[in-house]
PDB file of C-alpha atoms in Angstrom:
ATOM      1  CA  MET A 817       0.397   0.008   0.516  1.00 34.00           C
ATOM      2  CA  PRO A 818       1.653   3.987  -1.183  1.00 38.00           C
ATOM      3  CA  PRO A 819       2.050   5.805   2.247  1.00 42.00           C
ATOM      4  CA  ALA A 820      -0.429   8.163   2.998  1.00 44.00           C
ATOM      5  CA  LYS A 821      -0.963  11.657   0.569  1.00 53.00           C
ATOM      6  CA  LYS A 822       1.180  14.302   3.761  1.00 62.00           C
ATOM      7  CA  ARG A 823      -2.036  16.997   4.445  1.00 72.00           C
ATOM      8  CA  ALA A 824      -0.858  20.389   3.099  1.00 81.00           C
ATOM      9  CA  ARG A 825      -0.953  22.999   7.083  1.00 94.00           C
ATOM     10  CA  THR A 826      -3.281  25.316   7.646  1.00 96.00           C
ATOM     11  CA  TYR A 827      -3.660  28.236   9.465  1.00 98.00           C
ATOM     12  CA  ASP A 828      -6.683  30.546  11.341  1.00 98.00           C
ATOM     13  CA  PRO A 829      -6.292  33.676   9.026  1.00 98.00           C
ATOM     14  CA  ALA A 830      -8.052  35.446  11.837  1.00 98.00           C
ATOM     15  CA  LYS A 831      -5.257  34.504  13.991  1.00 98.00           C
ATOM     16  CA  ILE A 832      -2.541  34.622  10.962  1.00 98.00           C
ATOM     17  CA  ARG A 833      -3.736  38.612  11.014  1.00 98.00           C
ATOM     18  CA  THR A 834      -3.395  39.356  14.127  1.00 98.00           C
ATOM     19  CA  ALA A 835       0.159  38.217  14.677  1.00 98.00           C
ATOM     20  CA  VAL A 836       1.329  39.605  11.962  1.00 98.00           C
ATOM     21  CA  LEU A 837       0.427  43.590  12.911  1.00 98.00           C
ATOM     22  CA  ALA A 838       1.709  42.650  15.945  1.00 98.00           C
ATOM     23  CA  GLN A 839       5.059  41.052  15.231  1.00 98.00           C
ATOM     24  CA  PHE A 840       4.339  44.811  13.699  1.00 98.00           C
ATOM     25  CA  GLY A 841       3.778  46.730  15.744  1.00 98.00           C
ATOM     26  CA  ASN A 842       5.840  45.434  18.190  1.00 98.00           C
ATOM     27  CA  VAL A 843       9.560  46.096  15.632  1.00 98.00           C
ATOM     28  CA  ARG A 844       7.336  49.908  15.459  1.00 98.00           C
ATOM     29  CA  GLU A 845       7.953  51.253  18.431  1.00 98.00           C
ATOM     30  CA  ALA A 846      11.186  49.664  18.920  1.00 98.00           C
ATOM     31  CA  VAL A 847      11.944  51.681  16.148  1.00 98.00           C
ATOM     32  CA  GLY A 848      10.790  54.960  17.493  1.00 97.00           C
ATOM     33  CA  THR A 849      13.877  54.472  20.310  1.00 98.00           C
ATOM     34  CA  LEU A 850      16.501  54.228  18.354  1.00 98.00           C
ATOM     35  CA  THR A 851      19.001  56.562  18.430  1.00 97.00           C
ATOM     36  CA  ALA A 852      21.088  58.403  15.710  1.00 96.00           C
ATOM     37  CA  GLU A 853      23.409  56.105  15.872  1.00 98.00           C
ATOM     38  CA  GLN A 854      21.771  53.244  16.254  1.00 98.00           C
ATOM     39  CA  ALA A 855      20.011  53.321  13.491  1.00 97.00           C
ATOM     40  CA  ALA A 856      23.666  52.935  11.492  1.00 97.00           C
ATOM     41  CA  LEU A 857      25.137  50.484  13.564  1.00 98.00           C
ATOM     42  CA  PRO A 858      25.685  47.204  11.115  1.00 97.00           C
ATOM     43  CA  THR A 859      23.696  44.633  10.812  1.00 97.00           C
ATOM     44  CA  ARG A 860      24.091  40.266   9.917  1.00 96.00           C
ATOM     45  CA  LEU A 861      22.567  41.437   6.080  1.00 93.00           C
ATOM     46  CA  GLY A 862      26.014  42.262   4.300  1.00 89.00           C
ATOM     47  CA  ASP A 863      26.334  46.195   3.740  1.00 92.00           C
ATOM     48  CA  TRP A 864      23.165  46.709   5.075  1.00 94.00           C
ATOM     49  CA  THR A 865      22.546  49.193   8.353  1.00 96.00           C
ATOM     50  CA  VAL A 866      19.912  48.976  11.047  1.00 97.00           C
ATOM     51  CA  ARG A 867      17.627  52.034   9.025  1.00 96.00           C
ATOM     52  CA  ASP A 868      18.228  49.706   5.936  1.00 96.00           C
ATOM     53  CA  LEU A 869      16.585  46.764   7.806  1.00 96.00           C
ATOM     54  CA  ALA A 870      14.022  48.731   9.145  1.00 97.00           C
ATOM     55  CA  ALA A 871      13.588  50.818   6.220  1.00 96.00           C
ATOM     56  CA  HIS A 872      13.167  47.135   4.257  1.00 95.00           C
ATOM     57  CA  ILE A 873      10.436  45.962   7.555  1.00 97.00           C
ATOM     58  CA  GLY A 874       7.643  47.856   5.186  1.00 96.00           C
ATOM     59  CA  MET A 875       8.265  46.257   3.042  1.00 95.00           C
ATOM     60  CA  ALA A 876       6.925  43.221   4.306  1.00 96.00           C
ATOM     61  CA  LEU A 877       3.425  44.687   4.449  1.00 97.00           C
ATOM     62  CA  GLY A 878       3.896  47.107   1.682  1.00 96.00           C
ATOM     63  CA  ALA A 879       3.830  44.043  -0.878  1.00 95.00           C
ATOM     64  CA  VAL A 880       0.871  43.420   0.579  1.00 98.00           C
ATOM     65  CA  VAL A 881      -0.520  46.673  -0.490  1.00 98.00           C
ATOM     66  CA  ARG A 882       1.813  47.021  -3.875  1.00 96.00           C
ATOM     67  CA  LEU A 883       0.048  43.163  -4.498  1.00 98.00           C
ATOM     68  CA  LEU A 884      -3.697  44.410  -3.454  1.00 98.00           C
ATOM     69  CA  ASP A 885      -3.256  47.319  -6.538  1.00 97.00           C
ATOM     70  CA  GLU A 886      -2.480  44.420  -9.214  1.00 97.00           C
ATOM     71  CA  PRO A 887      -5.172  43.114 -10.994  1.00 97.00           C
ATOM     72  CA  GLU A 888      -6.099  39.822  -9.319  1.00 98.00           C
ATOM     73  CA  PRO A 889      -4.566  36.961 -11.198  1.00 98.00           C
ATOM     74  CA  PRO A 890      -7.263  34.546 -12.730  1.00 97.00           C
ATOM     75  CA  LYS A 891      -7.183  31.700 -10.847  1.00 98.00           C
ATOM     76  CA  GLN A 892      -4.265  29.710  -8.563  1.00 97.00           C
ATOM     77  CA  ASN A 893      -0.597  28.516  -9.242  1.00 97.00           C
ATOM     78  CA  GLY A 894       0.811  28.737  -6.652  1.00 95.00           C
ATOM     79  CA  VAL A 895       0.961  27.068  -3.243  1.00 95.00           C
ATOM     80  CA  LEU A 896       2.244  27.718   0.481  1.00 96.00           C
ATOM     81  CA  LEU A 897       5.283  25.488   0.513  1.00 95.00           C
ATOM     82  CA  ASP A 898       6.801  27.387  -2.701  1.00 93.00           C
ATOM     83  CA  TRP A 899       7.346  30.445  -1.965  1.00 95.00           C
ATOM     84  CA  PRO A 900      10.716  29.707   0.312  1.00 92.00           C
ATOM     85  CA  HIS A 901      11.912  28.670  -3.147  1.00 87.00           C
ATOM     86  CA  ALA A 902      10.863  31.710  -5.226  1.00 89.00           C
ATOM     87  CA  ILE A 903      12.081  35.313  -3.171  1.00 81.00           C
ATOM     88  CA  GLY A 904      16.262  34.332  -3.230  1.00 68.00           C
ATOM     89  CA  ALA A 905      15.931  36.517  -7.035  1.00 60.00           C
ATOM     90  CA  ASP A 906      14.668  39.678  -5.216  1.00 63.00           C
ATOM     91  CA  ALA A 907      17.307  39.424  -2.952  1.00 64.00           C
ATOM     92  CA  PRO A 908      19.683  42.549  -5.455  1.00 64.00           C
ATOM     93  CA  ASP A 909      16.165  43.923  -5.417  1.00 74.00           C
ATOM     94  CA  ILE A 910      14.997  43.880  -2.541  1.00 79.00           C
ATOM     95  CA  ALA A 911      18.211  45.033  -1.235  1.00 76.00           C
ATOM     96  CA  GLY A 912      18.735  48.663  -2.940  1.00 81.00           C
ATOM     97  CA  HIS A 913      14.377  49.226  -2.776  1.00 82.00           C
ATOM     98  CA  ALA A 914      15.308  48.962   1.112  1.00 84.00           C
ATOM     99  CA  ARG A 915      18.241  51.446   0.992  1.00 86.00           C
ATOM    100  CA  ASP A 916      16.378  54.196  -1.712  1.00 88.00           C
ATOM    101  CA  LEU A 917      12.625  54.145   1.235  1.00 90.00           C
ATOM    102  CA  ALA A 918      15.250  54.812   3.837  1.00 88.00           C
ATOM    103  CA  GLU A 919      17.031  57.041   1.837  1.00 92.00           C
ATOM    104  CA  ARG A 920      13.433  58.888   0.940  1.00 93.00           C
ATOM    105  CA  ASN A 921      12.147  58.485   4.631  1.00 92.00           C
ATOM    106  CA  PRO A 922      14.115  60.048   7.662  1.00 93.00           C
ATOM    107  CA  ASP A 923      11.418  59.072  10.613  1.00 95.00           C
ATOM    108  CA  LEU A 924      11.426  56.092   9.120  1.00 95.00           C
ATOM    109  CA  ALA A 925       8.774  55.370  12.830  1.00 95.00           C
ATOM    110  CA  ALA A 926       6.522  57.718  10.856  1.00 96.00           C
ATOM    111  CA  HIS A 927       6.876  55.667   7.641  1.00 96.00           C
ATOM    112  CA  LEU A 928       5.586  52.550   9.191  1.00 97.00           C
ATOM    113  CA  ALA A 929       3.348  53.957  10.803  1.00 98.00           C
ATOM    114  CA  GLU A 930       2.074  55.093   7.732  1.00 97.00           C
ATOM    115  CA  VAL A 931       2.421  51.263   6.073  1.00 97.00           C
ATOM    116  CA  GLU A 932       1.080  49.739   8.579  1.00 98.00           C
ATOM    117  CA  GLN A 933      -2.214  51.840   8.283  1.00 98.00           C
ATOM    118  CA  ARG A 934      -2.554  51.832   4.538  1.00 98.00           C
ATOM    119  CA  PHE A 935      -1.851  47.916   5.208  1.00 98.00           C
ATOM    120  CA  THR A 936      -4.948  47.459   8.173  1.00 98.00           C
ATOM    121  CA  ALA A 937      -7.013  49.434   5.497  1.00 98.00           C
ATOM    122  CA  ARG A 938      -6.600  47.567   2.545  1.00 97.00           C
ATOM    123  CA  LEU A 939      -7.173  44.552   5.016  1.00 96.00           C
ATOM    124  CA  ALA A 940     -10.263  45.562   5.458  1.00 96.00           C
ATOM    125  CA  GLU A 941     -11.830  45.486   1.938  1.00 97.00           C
ATOM    126  CA  ASN A 942     -10.265  42.659   1.285  1.00 97.00           C
ATOM    127  CA  PRO A 943     -10.499  38.713   1.675  1.00 98.00           C
ATOM    128  CA  GLY A 944      -8.419  36.481   2.301  1.00 98.00           C
ATOM    129  CA  THR A 945      -9.826  33.928  -1.210  1.00 98.00           C
ATOM    130  CA  ARG A 946      -8.227  37.059  -2.842  1.00 98.00           C
ATOM    131  CA  LEU A 947      -5.111  36.281  -5.318  1.00 98.00           C
ATOM    132  CA  LEU A 948      -1.712  38.139  -5.602  1.00 98.00           C
ATOM    133  CA  ALA A 949      -0.056  37.848  -8.412  1.00 98.00           C
ATOM    134  CA  THR A 950       3.742  36.634  -5.926  1.00 96.00           C
ATOM    135  CA  ASN A 951       6.521  35.917  -7.068  1.00 92.00           C
ATOM    136  CA  ALA A 952       5.693  31.962  -6.375  1.00 94.00           C
ATOM    137  CA  GLY A 953       3.012  32.547  -7.965  1.00 96.00           C
ATOM    138  CA  ALA A 954      -1.048  33.004  -7.332  1.00 98.00           C
ATOM    139  CA  LEU A 955      -1.759  33.028  -4.022  1.00 98.00           C
ATOM    140  CA  SER A 956      -4.507  34.001  -1.935  1.00 98.00           C
ATOM    141  CA  LEU A 957      -4.598  36.888   0.422  1.00 98.00           C
ATOM    142  CA  ASP A 958      -5.272  34.267   3.373  1.00 98.00           C
ATOM    143  CA  ASP A 959      -2.433  33.086   2.433  1.00 98.00           C
ATOM    144  CA  TYR A 960       0.198  35.283   1.780  1.00 98.00           C
ATOM    145  CA  LEU A 961      -0.332  36.376   5.307  1.00 98.00           C
ATOM    146  CA  VAL A 962       1.633  33.285   6.514  1.00 98.00           C
ATOM    147  CA  THR A 963       4.792  34.614   4.384  1.00 98.00           C
ATOM    148  CA  ARG A 964       4.033  36.931   5.829  1.00 98.00           C
ATOM    149  CA  THR A 965       5.820  36.238   9.892  1.00 98.00           C
ATOM    150  CA  VAL A 966       8.226  34.781   8.180  1.00 98.00           C
ATOM    151  CA  GLU A 967       9.574  38.254   7.013  1.00 97.00           C
ATOM    152  CA  LEU A 968       8.619  39.735  10.276  1.00 98.00           C
ATOM    153  CA  VAL A 969       9.863  36.786  12.579  1.00 98.00           C
ATOM    154  CA  VAL A 970      13.215  36.597  10.773  1.00 98.00           C
ATOM    155  CA  HIS A 971      14.471  40.278  10.728  1.00 98.00           C
ATOM    156  CA  THR A 972      13.039  41.131  14.117  1.00 98.00           C
ATOM    157  CA  ASP A 973      15.516  39.667  15.584  1.00 98.00           C
ATOM    158  CA  ASP A 974      18.118  40.256  12.365  1.00 98.00           C
ATOM    159  CA  LEU A 975      17.407  44.390  14.467  1.00 98.00           C
ATOM    160  CA  ASN A 976      18.180  42.857  18.207  1.00 98.00           C
ATOM    161  CA  ALA A 977      20.715  40.990  16.798  1.00 98.00           C
ATOM    162  CA  ALA A 978      22.273  44.441  15.532  1.00 98.00           C
ATOM    163  CA  VAL A 979      20.783  46.270  18.609  1.00 98.00           C
ATOM    164  CA  PRO A 980      22.607  45.342  21.676  1.00 97.00           C
ATOM    165  CA  GLY A 981      19.412  45.764  24.551  1.00 97.00           C
ATOM    166  CA  LEU A 982      16.551  46.394  22.093  1.00 98.00           C
ATOM    167  CA  ASP A 983      15.095  42.994  22.902  1.00 98.00           C
ATOM    168  CA  ILE A 984      11.743  43.725  20.431  1.00 98.00           C
ATOM    169  CA  PRO A 985       9.553  40.859  21.680  1.00 98.00           C
ATOM    170  CA  TYR A 986       8.236  37.820  20.330  1.00 98.00           C
ATOM    171  CA  ASP A 987       4.309  37.506  19.242  1.00 98.00           C
ATOM    172  CA  ARG A 988       3.346  33.617  20.118  1.00 98.00           C
ATOM    173  CA  GLN A 989       1.044  33.788  16.958  1.00 98.00           C
ATOM    174  CA  ALA A 990       3.908  35.169  13.962  1.00 98.00           C
ATOM    175  CA  LEU A 991       6.497  32.801  15.771  1.00 98.00           C
ATOM    176  CA  ALA A 992       5.027  30.228  15.784  1.00 98.00           C
ATOM    177  CA  ALA A 993       3.843  29.898  12.101  1.00 98.00           C
ATOM    178  CA  ALA A 994       6.619  31.385  11.047  1.00 98.00           C
ATOM    179  CA  THR A 995       8.563  28.531  12.652  1.00 98.00           C
ATOM    180  CA  ARG A 996       6.596  25.981  10.974  1.00 98.00           C
ATOM    181  CA  LEU A 997       6.007  27.534   7.596  1.00 98.00           C
ATOM    182  CA  LEU A 998      10.036  26.396   7.898  1.00 98.00           C
ATOM    183  CA  ALA A 999      10.070  23.205   9.203  1.00 98.00           C
ATOM    184  CA  ASP A1000       7.443  22.484   6.712  1.00 98.00           C
ATOM    185  CA  THR A1001       9.659  22.958   3.823  1.00 97.00           C
ATOM    186  CA  LEU A1002      12.232  21.662   5.244  1.00 97.00           C
ATOM    187  CA  ALA A1003       9.547  18.365   4.956  1.00 96.00           C
ATOM    188  CA  ALA A1004       9.221  19.329   1.055  1.00 95.00           C
ATOM    189  CA  LYS A1005      12.698  19.971   0.263  1.00 95.00           C
ATOM    190  CA  ALA A1006      12.833  16.231   1.459  1.00 96.00           C
ATOM    191  CA  PRO A1007      10.055  14.395   1.405  1.00 95.00           C
ATOM    192  CA  GLY A1008      10.597  10.502   4.361  1.00 92.00           C
ATOM    193  CA  GLY A1009       9.447   9.597   7.558  1.00 90.00           C
ATOM    194  CA  SER A1010      13.359   8.615   8.559  1.00 92.00           C
ATOM    195  CA  THR A1011      14.861  11.494  10.562  1.00 95.00           C
ATOM    196  CA  GLU A1012      11.762  13.770  12.955  1.00 95.00           C
ATOM    197  CA  VAL A1013      12.678  18.006  13.720  1.00 98.00           C
ATOM    198  CA  ARG A1014      11.391  18.797  16.766  1.00 98.00           C
ATOM    199  CA  ILE A1015      10.772  22.117  17.690  1.00 98.00           C
ATOM    200  CA  PRO A1016       8.755  22.346  20.703  1.00 98.00           C
ATOM    201  CA  PRO A1017       6.058  23.975  20.740  1.00 98.00           C
ATOM    202  CA  TYR A1018       5.372  24.296  17.417  1.00 98.00           C
ATOM    203  CA  ALA A1019       6.216  22.014  14.930  1.00 98.00           C
ATOM    204  CA  VAL A1020       7.259  17.886  14.433  1.00 97.00           C
ATOM    205  CA  VAL A1021       7.951  17.251  11.293  1.00 96.00           C
ATOM    206  CA  GLN A1022      10.067  14.325   9.548  1.00 94.00           C
ATOM    207  CA  CYS A1023      12.030  14.148   6.685  1.00 95.00           C
ATOM    208  CA  VAL A1024      14.889  12.271   5.269  1.00 94.00           C
ATOM    209  CA  GLU A1025      14.696   9.616   2.915  1.00 90.00           C
ATOM    210  CA  GLY A1026      15.410   5.977   4.697  1.00 81.00           C
ATOM    211  CA  PRO A1027      12.882   3.522   7.305  1.00 72.00           C
ATOM    212  CA  ARG A1028      10.536   4.595   8.704  1.00 67.00           C
ATOM    213  CA  HIS A1029       9.594   4.747  12.192  1.00 60.00           C
ATOM    214  CA  THR A1030       5.689   3.264  13.064  1.00 60.00           C
ATOM    215  CA  ARG A1031       6.414   3.633  16.925  1.00 61.00           C
ATOM    216  CA  GLY A1032       8.608   4.619  20.505  1.00 62.00           C
ATOM    217  CA  THR A1033      11.131   7.527  19.395  1.00 69.00           C
ATOM    218  CA  PRO A1034      12.145   7.158  15.924  1.00 76.00           C
ATOM    219  CA  PRO A1035      15.509   6.358  15.134  1.00 85.00           C
ATOM    220  CA  ASN A1036      16.374   9.383  13.566  1.00 94.00           C
ATOM    221  CA  VAL A1037      15.578  13.233  15.668  1.00 96.00           C
ATOM    222  CA  VAL A1038      16.606  16.561  16.041  1.00 98.00           C
ATOM    223  CA  GLU A1039      15.482  19.124  18.213  1.00 98.00           C
ATOM    224  CA  THR A1040      16.135  22.932  18.460  1.00 98.00           C
ATOM    225  CA  ASP A1041      14.248  25.708  19.864  1.00 98.00           C
ATOM    226  CA  PRO A1042      12.223  28.548  17.603  1.00 98.00           C
ATOM    227  CA  LEU A1043      14.806  31.425  17.025  1.00 98.00           C
ATOM    228  CA  THR A1044      17.857  28.097  17.314  1.00 98.00           C
ATOM    229  CA  TRP A1045      15.695  26.784  14.239  1.00 98.00           C
ATOM    230  CA  ILE A1046      14.724  30.320  12.111  1.00 98.00           C
ATOM    231  CA  ARG A1047      18.125  30.940  11.428  1.00 98.00           C
ATOM    232  CA  LEU A1048      19.183  27.884  10.563  1.00 98.00           C
ATOM    233  CA  ALA A1049      16.525  27.829   7.732  1.00 97.00           C
ATOM    234  CA  THR A1050      17.857  31.725   7.086  1.00 96.00           C
ATOM    235  CA  GLY A1051      21.585  30.990   6.939  1.00 95.00           C
ATOM    236  CA  ARG A1052      21.909  32.963   9.973  1.00 96.00           C
ATOM    237  CA  VAL A1053      23.294  30.222  11.790  1.00 97.00           C
ATOM    238  CA  SER A1054      25.539  27.441  10.913  1.00 97.00           C
ATOM    239  CA  TRP A1055      24.567  23.714  10.933  1.00 98.00           C
ATOM    240  CA  LYS A1056      27.851  22.644  12.605  1.00 98.00           C
ATOM    241  CA  ASP A1057      27.889  26.665  14.814  1.00 98.00           C
ATOM    242  CA  ALA A1058      24.760  25.757  16.289  1.00 98.00           C
ATOM    243  CA  LEU A1059      25.603  22.072  17.143  1.00 98.00           C
ATOM    244  CA  ASP A1060      28.870  22.587  18.584  1.00 97.00           C
ATOM    245  CA  GLU A1061      27.160  26.071  21.080  1.00 97.00           C
ATOM    246  CA  ALA A1062      24.567  23.293  22.025  1.00 98.00           C
ATOM    247  CA  LYS A1063      22.348  25.420  20.754  1.00 98.00           C
ATOM    248  CA  VAL A1064      20.215  22.383  18.299  1.00 98.00           C
ATOM    249  CA  SER A1065      20.699  18.333  19.321  1.00 97.00           C
ATOM    250  CA  ALA A1066      21.016  15.612  16.658  1.00 97.00           C
ATOM    251  CA  SER A1067      21.249  11.685  17.631  1.00 96.00           C
ATOM    252  CA  GLY A1068      20.648   9.102  14.595  1.00 94.00           C
ATOM    253  CA  GLU A1069      23.148   9.042  11.598  1.00 91.00           C
ATOM    254  CA  ARG A1070      20.778  10.999   9.084  1.00 92.00           C
ATOM    255  CA  ALA A1071      19.735  13.644  11.492  1.00 95.00           C
ATOM    256  CA  ASP A1072      22.817  15.080  10.285  1.00 96.00           C
ATOM    257  CA  LEU A1073      20.737  18.239   8.424  1.00 97.00           C
ATOM    258  CA  GLY A1074      24.032  20.590   7.503  1.00 97.00           C
ATOM    259  CA  GLY A1075      23.324  19.430   3.557  1.00 96.00           C
ATOM    260  CA  LEU A1076      19.962  20.944   3.689  1.00 97.00           C
ATOM    261  CA  LEU A1077      20.071  24.309   5.397  1.00 97.00           C
ATOM    262  CA  PRO A1078      19.866  27.090   4.953  1.00 96.00           C
ATOM    263  CA  LEU A1079      16.042  26.700   3.127  1.00 95.00           C
ATOM    264  CA  LEU A1080      16.514  30.716   1.441  1.00 85.00           C
ATOM    265  CA  SER A1081      19.209  32.758   2.384  1.00 59.00           C
TER     266      SER A1081
END
């Protein structure tokens, strides 16, 4: 008998909308406290400054507004898990646009507040089934908003790493959705059932070809915390460094995920 096909994960649209706005609000409030010296600090994103990064975070919601302004595609031809594999091609354009936004908006907190206002208004006008022409194909608004949790959580972590003591909080639902989407991306990239990846309290996925376990403790187990997982999946930390620093535990001959990471960068 062939193995049962895995059912795609679903997300509560109302919770995702609330999570996106909550996490963006956390960032906006923190950006409003930055000094000129802090805004000029370097980040771990190449030659981006904190100011560039903060401007880019506004694009996480600005992209939704822009896509809603475009004609609606006639039919859906993408799925949520297409998105992580599609974003790399836009990296050069994204960097240039972020720097341009930072230069044109000296008051970044006011800029983010304006972006948030436009985003909130457009959400109220459109149902979650409205299709958007994204770089991963035509996706529903509800699905695309799940990707915004990844953008916001990842770049919140980037800001916290760049500015000592900033300590922007993570909305629990945003962190959960980002963790789950990236865990499912791993399972889709390396399908199988020989290795169990545990990211408590938000996700457990099975991946990697090999003998499939059916009961009891699986022979190959990887476990880590949500932020470490997100850093691994996005290339902020290497598999070797995470192991060396005891940020991840891995047991079993098929528990080495180093060759599968990062999932996006």
